[in-house]
GROMACS .gro file of C-alpha atoms in nm:
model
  332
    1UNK     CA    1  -0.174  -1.288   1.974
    2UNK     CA    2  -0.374  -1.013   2.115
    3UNK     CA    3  -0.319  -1.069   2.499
    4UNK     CA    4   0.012  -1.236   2.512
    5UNK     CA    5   0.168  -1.165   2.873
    6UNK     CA    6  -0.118  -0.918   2.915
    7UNK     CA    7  -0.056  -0.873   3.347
    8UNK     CA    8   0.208  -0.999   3.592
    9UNK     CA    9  -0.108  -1.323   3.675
   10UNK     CA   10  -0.042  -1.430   3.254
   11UNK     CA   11   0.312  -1.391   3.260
   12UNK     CA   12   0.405  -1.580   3.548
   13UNK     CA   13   0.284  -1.948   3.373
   14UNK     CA   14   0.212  -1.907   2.966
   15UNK     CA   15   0.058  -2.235   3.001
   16UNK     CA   16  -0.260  -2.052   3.149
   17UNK     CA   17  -0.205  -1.724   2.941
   18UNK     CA   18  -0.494  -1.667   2.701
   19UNK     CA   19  -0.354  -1.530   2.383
   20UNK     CA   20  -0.660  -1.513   2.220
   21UNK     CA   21  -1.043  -1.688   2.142
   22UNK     CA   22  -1.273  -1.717   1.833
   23UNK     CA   23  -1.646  -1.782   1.788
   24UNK     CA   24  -1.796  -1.900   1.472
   25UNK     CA   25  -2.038  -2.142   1.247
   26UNK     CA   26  -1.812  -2.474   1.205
   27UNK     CA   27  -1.968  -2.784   0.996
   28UNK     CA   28  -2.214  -2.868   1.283
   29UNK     CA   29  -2.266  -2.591   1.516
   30UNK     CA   30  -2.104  -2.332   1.676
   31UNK     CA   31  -1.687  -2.367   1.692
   32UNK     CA   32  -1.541  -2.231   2.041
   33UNK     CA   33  -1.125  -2.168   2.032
   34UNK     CA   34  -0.925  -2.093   2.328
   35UNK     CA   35  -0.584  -2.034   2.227
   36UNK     CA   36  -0.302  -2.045   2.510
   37UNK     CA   37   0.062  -2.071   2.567
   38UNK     CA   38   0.194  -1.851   2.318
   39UNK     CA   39   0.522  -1.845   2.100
   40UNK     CA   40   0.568  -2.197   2.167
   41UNK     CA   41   0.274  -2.451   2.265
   42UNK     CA   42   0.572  -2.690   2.382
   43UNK     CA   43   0.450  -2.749   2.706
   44UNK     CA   44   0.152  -2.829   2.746
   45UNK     CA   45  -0.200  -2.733   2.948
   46UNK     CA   46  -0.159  -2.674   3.287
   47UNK     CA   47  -0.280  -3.021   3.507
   48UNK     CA   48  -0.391  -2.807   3.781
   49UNK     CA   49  -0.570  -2.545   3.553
   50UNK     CA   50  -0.923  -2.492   3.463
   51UNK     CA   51  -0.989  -2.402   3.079
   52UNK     CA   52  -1.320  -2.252   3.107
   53UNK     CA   53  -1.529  -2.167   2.790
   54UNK     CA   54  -1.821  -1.941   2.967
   55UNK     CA   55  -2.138  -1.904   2.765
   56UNK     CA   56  -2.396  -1.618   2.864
   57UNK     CA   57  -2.787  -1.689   2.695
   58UNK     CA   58  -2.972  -1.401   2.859
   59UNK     CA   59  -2.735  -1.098   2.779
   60UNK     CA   60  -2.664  -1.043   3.126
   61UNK     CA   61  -2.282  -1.101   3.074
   62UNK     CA   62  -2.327  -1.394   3.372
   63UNK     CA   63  -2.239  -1.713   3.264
   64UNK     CA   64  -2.515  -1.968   3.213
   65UNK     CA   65  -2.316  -2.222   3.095
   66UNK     CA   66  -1.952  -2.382   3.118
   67UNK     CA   67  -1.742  -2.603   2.933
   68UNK     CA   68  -1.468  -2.700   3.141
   69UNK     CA   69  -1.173  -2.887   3.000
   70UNK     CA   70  -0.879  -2.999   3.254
   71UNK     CA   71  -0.552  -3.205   3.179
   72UNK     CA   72  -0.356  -3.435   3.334
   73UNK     CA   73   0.028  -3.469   3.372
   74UNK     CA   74   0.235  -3.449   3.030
   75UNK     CA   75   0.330  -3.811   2.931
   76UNK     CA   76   0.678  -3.933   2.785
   77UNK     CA   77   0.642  -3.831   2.448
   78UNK     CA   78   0.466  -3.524   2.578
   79UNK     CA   79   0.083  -3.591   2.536
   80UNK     CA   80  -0.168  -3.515   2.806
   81UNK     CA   81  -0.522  -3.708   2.913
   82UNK     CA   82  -0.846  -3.468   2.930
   83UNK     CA   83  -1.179  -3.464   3.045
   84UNK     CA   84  -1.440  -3.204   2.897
   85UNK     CA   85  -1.743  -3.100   3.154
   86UNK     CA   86  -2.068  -2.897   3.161
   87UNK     CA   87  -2.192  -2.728   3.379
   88UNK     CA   88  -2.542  -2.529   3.428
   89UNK     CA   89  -2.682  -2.277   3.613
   90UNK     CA   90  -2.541  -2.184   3.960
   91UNK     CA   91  -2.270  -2.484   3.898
   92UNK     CA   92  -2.151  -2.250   3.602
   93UNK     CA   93  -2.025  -2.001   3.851
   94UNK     CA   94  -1.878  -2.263   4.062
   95UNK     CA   95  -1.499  -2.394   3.988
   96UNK     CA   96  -1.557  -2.662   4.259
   97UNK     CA   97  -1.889  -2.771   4.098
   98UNK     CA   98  -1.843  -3.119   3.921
   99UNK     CA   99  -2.031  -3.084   3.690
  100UNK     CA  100  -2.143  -3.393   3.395
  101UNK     CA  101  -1.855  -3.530   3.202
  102UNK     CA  102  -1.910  -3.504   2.827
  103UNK     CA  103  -1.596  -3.707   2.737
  104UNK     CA  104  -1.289  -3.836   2.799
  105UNK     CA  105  -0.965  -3.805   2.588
  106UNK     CA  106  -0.628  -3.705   2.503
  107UNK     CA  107  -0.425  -3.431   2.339
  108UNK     CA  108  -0.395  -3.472   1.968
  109UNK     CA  109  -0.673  -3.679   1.922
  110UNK     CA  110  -1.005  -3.632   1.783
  111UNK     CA  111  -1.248  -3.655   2.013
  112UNK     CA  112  -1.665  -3.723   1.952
  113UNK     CA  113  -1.850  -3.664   2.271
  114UNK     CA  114  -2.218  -3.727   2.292
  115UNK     CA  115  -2.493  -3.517   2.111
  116UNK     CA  116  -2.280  -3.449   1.836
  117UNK     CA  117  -2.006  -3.282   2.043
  118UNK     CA  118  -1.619  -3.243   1.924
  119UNK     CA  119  -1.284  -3.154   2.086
  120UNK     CA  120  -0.957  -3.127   2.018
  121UNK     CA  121  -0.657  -2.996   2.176
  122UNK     CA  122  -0.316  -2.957   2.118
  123UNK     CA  123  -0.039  -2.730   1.953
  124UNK     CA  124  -0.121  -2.554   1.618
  125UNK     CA  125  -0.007  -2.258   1.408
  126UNK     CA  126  -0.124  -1.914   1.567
  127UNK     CA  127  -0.347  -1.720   1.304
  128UNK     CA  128  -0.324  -1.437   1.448
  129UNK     CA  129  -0.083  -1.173   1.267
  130UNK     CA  130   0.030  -0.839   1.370
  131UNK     CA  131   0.278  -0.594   1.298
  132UNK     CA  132   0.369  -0.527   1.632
  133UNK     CA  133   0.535  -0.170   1.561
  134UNK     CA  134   0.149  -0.049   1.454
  135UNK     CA  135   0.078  -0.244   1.828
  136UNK     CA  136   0.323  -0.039   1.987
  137UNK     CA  137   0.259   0.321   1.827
  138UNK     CA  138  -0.140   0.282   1.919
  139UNK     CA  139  -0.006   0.169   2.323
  140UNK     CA  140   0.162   0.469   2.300
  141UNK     CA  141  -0.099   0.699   2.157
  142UNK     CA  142  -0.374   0.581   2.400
  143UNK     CA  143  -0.138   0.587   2.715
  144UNK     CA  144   0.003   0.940   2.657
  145UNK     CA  145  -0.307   1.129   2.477
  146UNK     CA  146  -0.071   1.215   2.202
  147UNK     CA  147  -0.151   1.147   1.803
  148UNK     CA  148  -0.068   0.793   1.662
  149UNK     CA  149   0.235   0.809   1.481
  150UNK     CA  150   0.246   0.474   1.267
  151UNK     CA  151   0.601   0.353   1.166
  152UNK     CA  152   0.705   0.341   0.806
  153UNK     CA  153   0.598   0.028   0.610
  154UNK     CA  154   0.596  -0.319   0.670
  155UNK     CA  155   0.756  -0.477   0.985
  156UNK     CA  156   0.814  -0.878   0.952
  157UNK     CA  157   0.523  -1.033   1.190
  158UNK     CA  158   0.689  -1.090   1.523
  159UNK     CA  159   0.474  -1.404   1.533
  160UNK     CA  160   0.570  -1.597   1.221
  161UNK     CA  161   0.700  -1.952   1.276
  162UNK     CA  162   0.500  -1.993   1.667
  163UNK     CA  163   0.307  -2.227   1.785
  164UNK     CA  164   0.007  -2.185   2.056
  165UNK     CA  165  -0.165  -2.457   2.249
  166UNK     CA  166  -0.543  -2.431   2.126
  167UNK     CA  167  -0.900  -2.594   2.288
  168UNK     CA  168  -1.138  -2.638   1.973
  169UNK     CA  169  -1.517  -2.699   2.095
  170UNK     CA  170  -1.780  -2.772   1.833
  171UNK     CA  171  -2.151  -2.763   1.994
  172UNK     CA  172  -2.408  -2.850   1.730
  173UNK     CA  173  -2.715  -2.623   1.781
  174UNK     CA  174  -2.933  -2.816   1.963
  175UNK     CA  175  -2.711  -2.876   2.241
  176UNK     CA  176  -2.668  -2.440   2.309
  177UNK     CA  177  -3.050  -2.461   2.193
  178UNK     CA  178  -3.060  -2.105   2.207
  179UNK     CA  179  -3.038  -1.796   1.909
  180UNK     CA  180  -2.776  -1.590   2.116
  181UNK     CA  181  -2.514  -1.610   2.306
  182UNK     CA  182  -2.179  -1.415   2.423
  183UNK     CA  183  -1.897  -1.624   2.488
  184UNK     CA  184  -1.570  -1.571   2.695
  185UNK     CA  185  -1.217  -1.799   2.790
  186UNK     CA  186  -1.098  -1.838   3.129
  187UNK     CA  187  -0.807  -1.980   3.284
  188UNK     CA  188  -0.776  -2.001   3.647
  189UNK     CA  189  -0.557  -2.238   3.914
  190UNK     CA  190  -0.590  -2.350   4.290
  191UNK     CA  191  -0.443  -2.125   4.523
  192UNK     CA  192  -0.214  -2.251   4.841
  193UNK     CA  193  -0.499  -2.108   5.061
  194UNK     CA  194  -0.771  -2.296   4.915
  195UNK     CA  195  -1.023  -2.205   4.619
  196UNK     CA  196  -0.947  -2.011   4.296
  197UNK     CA  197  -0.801  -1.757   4.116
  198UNK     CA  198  -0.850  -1.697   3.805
  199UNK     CA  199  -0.556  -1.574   3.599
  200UNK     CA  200  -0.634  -1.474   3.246
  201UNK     CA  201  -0.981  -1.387   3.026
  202UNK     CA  202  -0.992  -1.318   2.715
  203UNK     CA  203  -1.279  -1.223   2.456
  204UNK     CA  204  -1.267  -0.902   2.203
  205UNK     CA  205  -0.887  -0.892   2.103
  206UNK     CA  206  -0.659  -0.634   2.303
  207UNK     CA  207  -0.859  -0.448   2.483
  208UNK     CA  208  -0.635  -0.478   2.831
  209UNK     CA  209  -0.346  -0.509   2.599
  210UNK     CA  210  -0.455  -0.142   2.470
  211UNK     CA  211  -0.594  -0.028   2.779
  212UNK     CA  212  -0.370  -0.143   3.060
  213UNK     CA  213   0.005  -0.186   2.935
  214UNK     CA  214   0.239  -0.059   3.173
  215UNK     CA  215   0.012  -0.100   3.473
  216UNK     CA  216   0.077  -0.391   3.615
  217UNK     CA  217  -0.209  -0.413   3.944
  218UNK     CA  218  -0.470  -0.286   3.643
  219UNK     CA  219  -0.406  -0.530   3.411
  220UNK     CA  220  -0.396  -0.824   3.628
  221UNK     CA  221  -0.730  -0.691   3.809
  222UNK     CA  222  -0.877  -0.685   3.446
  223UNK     CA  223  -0.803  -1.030   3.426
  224UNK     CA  224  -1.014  -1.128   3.773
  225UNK     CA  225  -1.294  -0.859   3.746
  226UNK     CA  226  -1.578  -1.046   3.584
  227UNK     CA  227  -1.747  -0.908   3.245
  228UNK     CA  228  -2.078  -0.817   3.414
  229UNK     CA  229  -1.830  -0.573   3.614
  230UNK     CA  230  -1.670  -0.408   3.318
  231UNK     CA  231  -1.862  -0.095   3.248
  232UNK     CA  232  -1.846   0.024   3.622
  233UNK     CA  233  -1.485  -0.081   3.718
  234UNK     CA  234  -1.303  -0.023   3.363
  235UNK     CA  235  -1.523   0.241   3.203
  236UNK     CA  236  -1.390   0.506   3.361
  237UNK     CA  237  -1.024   0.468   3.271
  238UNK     CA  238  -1.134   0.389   2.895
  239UNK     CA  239  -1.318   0.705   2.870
  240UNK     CA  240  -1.049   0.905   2.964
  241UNK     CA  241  -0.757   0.730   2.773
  242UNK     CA  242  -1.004   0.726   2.487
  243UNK     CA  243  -1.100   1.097   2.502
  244UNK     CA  244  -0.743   1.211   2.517
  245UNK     CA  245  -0.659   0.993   2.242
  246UNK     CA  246  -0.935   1.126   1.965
  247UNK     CA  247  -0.935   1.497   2.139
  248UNK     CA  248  -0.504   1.486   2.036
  249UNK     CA  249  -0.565   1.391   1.707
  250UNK     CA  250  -0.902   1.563   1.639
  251UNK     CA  251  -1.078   1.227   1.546
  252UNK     CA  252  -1.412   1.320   1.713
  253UNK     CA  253  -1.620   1.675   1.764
  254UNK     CA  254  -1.678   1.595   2.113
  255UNK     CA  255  -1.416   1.342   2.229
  256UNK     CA  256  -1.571   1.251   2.605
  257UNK     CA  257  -1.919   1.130   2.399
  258UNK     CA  258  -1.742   0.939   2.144
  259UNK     CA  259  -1.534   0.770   2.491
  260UNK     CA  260  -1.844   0.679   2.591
  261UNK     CA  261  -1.987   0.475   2.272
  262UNK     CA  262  -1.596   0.299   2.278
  263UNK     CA  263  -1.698   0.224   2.642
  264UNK     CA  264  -2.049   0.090   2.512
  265UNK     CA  265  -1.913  -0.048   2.255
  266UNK     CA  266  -1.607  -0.331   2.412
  267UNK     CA  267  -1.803  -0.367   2.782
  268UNK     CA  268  -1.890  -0.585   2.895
  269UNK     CA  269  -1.576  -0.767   2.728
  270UNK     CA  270  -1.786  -1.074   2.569
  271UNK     CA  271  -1.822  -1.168   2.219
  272UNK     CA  272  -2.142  -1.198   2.124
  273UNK     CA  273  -2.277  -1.442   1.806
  274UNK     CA  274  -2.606  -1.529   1.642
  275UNK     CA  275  -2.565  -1.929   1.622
  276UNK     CA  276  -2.579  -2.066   1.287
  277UNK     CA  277  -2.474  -1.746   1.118
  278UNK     CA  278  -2.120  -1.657   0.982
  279UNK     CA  279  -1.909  -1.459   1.210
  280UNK     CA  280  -1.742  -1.118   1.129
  281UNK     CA  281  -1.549  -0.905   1.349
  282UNK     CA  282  -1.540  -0.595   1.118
  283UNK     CA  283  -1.596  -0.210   1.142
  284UNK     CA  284  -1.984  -0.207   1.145
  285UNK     CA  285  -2.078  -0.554   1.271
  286UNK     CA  286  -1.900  -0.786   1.530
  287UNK     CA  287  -2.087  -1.126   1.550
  288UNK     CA  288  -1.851  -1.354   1.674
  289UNK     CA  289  -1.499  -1.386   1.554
  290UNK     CA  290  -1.329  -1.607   1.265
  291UNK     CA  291  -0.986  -1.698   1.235
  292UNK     CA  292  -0.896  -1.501   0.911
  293UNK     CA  293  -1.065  -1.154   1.012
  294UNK     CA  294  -0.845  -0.881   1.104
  295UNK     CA  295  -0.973  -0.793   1.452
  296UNK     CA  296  -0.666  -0.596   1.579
  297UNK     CA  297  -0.728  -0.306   1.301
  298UNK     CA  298  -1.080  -0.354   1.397
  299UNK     CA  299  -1.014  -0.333   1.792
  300UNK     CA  300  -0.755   0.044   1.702
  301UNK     CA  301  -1.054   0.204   1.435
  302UNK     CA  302  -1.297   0.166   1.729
  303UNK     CA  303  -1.059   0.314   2.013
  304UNK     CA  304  -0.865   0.616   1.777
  305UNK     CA  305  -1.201   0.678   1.524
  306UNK     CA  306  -0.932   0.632   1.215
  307UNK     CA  307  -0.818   0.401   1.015
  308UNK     CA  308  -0.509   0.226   1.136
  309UNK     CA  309  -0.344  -0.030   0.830
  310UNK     CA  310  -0.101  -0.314   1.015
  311UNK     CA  311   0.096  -0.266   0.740
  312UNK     CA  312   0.209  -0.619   0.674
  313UNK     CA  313   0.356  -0.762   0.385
  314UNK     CA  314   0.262  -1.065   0.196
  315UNK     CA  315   0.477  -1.281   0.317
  316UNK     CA  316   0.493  -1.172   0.670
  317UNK     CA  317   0.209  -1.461   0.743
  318UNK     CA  318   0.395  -1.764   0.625
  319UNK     CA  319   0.661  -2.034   0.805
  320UNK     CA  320   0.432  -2.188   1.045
  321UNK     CA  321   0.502  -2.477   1.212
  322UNK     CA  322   0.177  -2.651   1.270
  323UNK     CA  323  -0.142  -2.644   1.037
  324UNK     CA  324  -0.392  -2.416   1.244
  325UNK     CA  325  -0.679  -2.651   1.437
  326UNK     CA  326  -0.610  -2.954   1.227
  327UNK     CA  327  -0.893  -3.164   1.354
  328UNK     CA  328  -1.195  -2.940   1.256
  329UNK     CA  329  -1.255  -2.853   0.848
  330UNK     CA  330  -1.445  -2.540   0.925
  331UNK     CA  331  -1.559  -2.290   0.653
  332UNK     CA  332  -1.339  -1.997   0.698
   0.00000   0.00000   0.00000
């Protein structure tokens, strides 16, 4: 989970706490995975939330497009009624917008919506692993401008044996109808004085876990400051945590240029993805993001310019509860 309890706004319902989202070919078209709730899935979607999967087709880091799934109350035996929207243009940008319905469901079920569209949601085994001592040492490294000191080998994944609740979107091709996009999740909730806020976004792993750890009023502002926004509101505090960082360990000749491609490089915070190609998130190309790729060592080569192993063992990955996204047979 690479944003788990990222800001005071995530921690305060998990049910609307983004832990993480993918992007990649599935059998169809183009697989969309908003993963929420983390370290248990037991309870549910939020019936009040919106779980917003924002699609951007002219690189302007604006949404253009939004598939909006909402819930309703948790039933006896715990399952919850849905209803998946789209919504275009200006309605995109507008949580009150109505948008068209594109189907009508439940949790745990398999649902086919028209043009070829599929959902599912419902609790599933996180596939996300991390040693979170490596986590912790590169937080620390980045916060204090000191070297990374990387603990001894391997820590037992924190993670093993949790469930998340996870959103799986397949839209075949001709439906996006475009070559490509840059995708982000949003959760956000009515507010007591009318409209919304939104609470958590999520799109390259860690970044505000990295970034913004012990700060709470930065961390939650990350979550509400939109990705268009994220070079001129962020960049400066990345450049400088980044700089420090490289200069302390002598990773770069000239540490405030190389803060500036990191900068380039994660903002705006989307993930961008030819459609119809196979997704990588590695060292020298990011083009989506599948569910087996290793995007936290990624996310710490980028920020430190070194190599940083997670160090875990071979069984650190196993005792899962739930298979992972059991409705979709995607090509991994």
């Amino acid at each position: 989970m690479s944003h788990h309890f990222d800001s005071p706004l995530a921690r305060q319902d998990p049910r609307l706490d983004i832990s993480d989202v993918y992007l990649f070919r599935g059998a169809t078209g183009t697989v969309f995975v908003m993963n929420v709730n983390p370290l248990s899935g037991e309870n549910g979607f939020h019936p009040d939330g919106l779980y917003e999967f924002k699609v951007d087709i002219d690189g302007d880091a604006v949404e253009d497009t939004t598939f909006r799934v909402t819930f309703g109350e948790r039933d006896a035996d715990g399952g919850q009624t849905l209803v998946l929207r789209r919504l275009d243009g200006e309605a995109a940008r507008d949580r009150d917008a109505e948008g068209s319905v594109l189907a009508e469901g439940a949790t745990e079920q398999d649902i086919e919506a028209g043009h070829g569209i599929r959902l599912w949601a419902g609790a599933a085994a996180d596939p996300f692993y991390v040693n979170g001592a490596v986590v912790g040492a590169v937080k620390q490294a980045v916060q204090t401008g000191a070297p990374v000191k990387l603990p001894d080998p391997p820590a037992m994944n924190l993670f093993t044996g949790t469930n998340v609740c996870a959103i799986v979107l397949e839209v075949p091709d001709e439906v996006l109808a475009v070559r490509d996009i840059a995708f982000w999740g949003v959760t956000a909730l009515p507010t007591d004085a009318g409209g919304w806020q939104q609470i958590n976004r999520c799109a390259q792993p860690l970044i505000n876990t990295i970034f913004n750890p012990d700060d709470e009023e930065r961390s939650s502002d990350y979550n509400r400051v939109q990705p268009s926004q994220d070079r001129e509101v962020h960049g400066p505090i990345v450049c400088e945590l980044v700089a420090r960082a490289v200069a302390a360990s002598g990773a770069a000749e000239d540490p405030e240029w190389y803060a500036e491609q990191v900068r380039d490089a994660i903002f705006p915070d989307v993930l961008r993805y030819r459609v119809g190609t196979p997704a990588t998130y590695g060292f020298a190309t990011r083009n989506g993001r599948g569910l087996t790729e290793c995007g936290p060592e990624v996310m710490f080569a980028i920020v430190l310019n070194r190599a940083v192993p997670l160090g875990l063992s071979a069984t650190s990955a196993t005792g899962t509860l739930r298979p992972a996204f059991p409705y979709l047979s995607l090509p991994l």
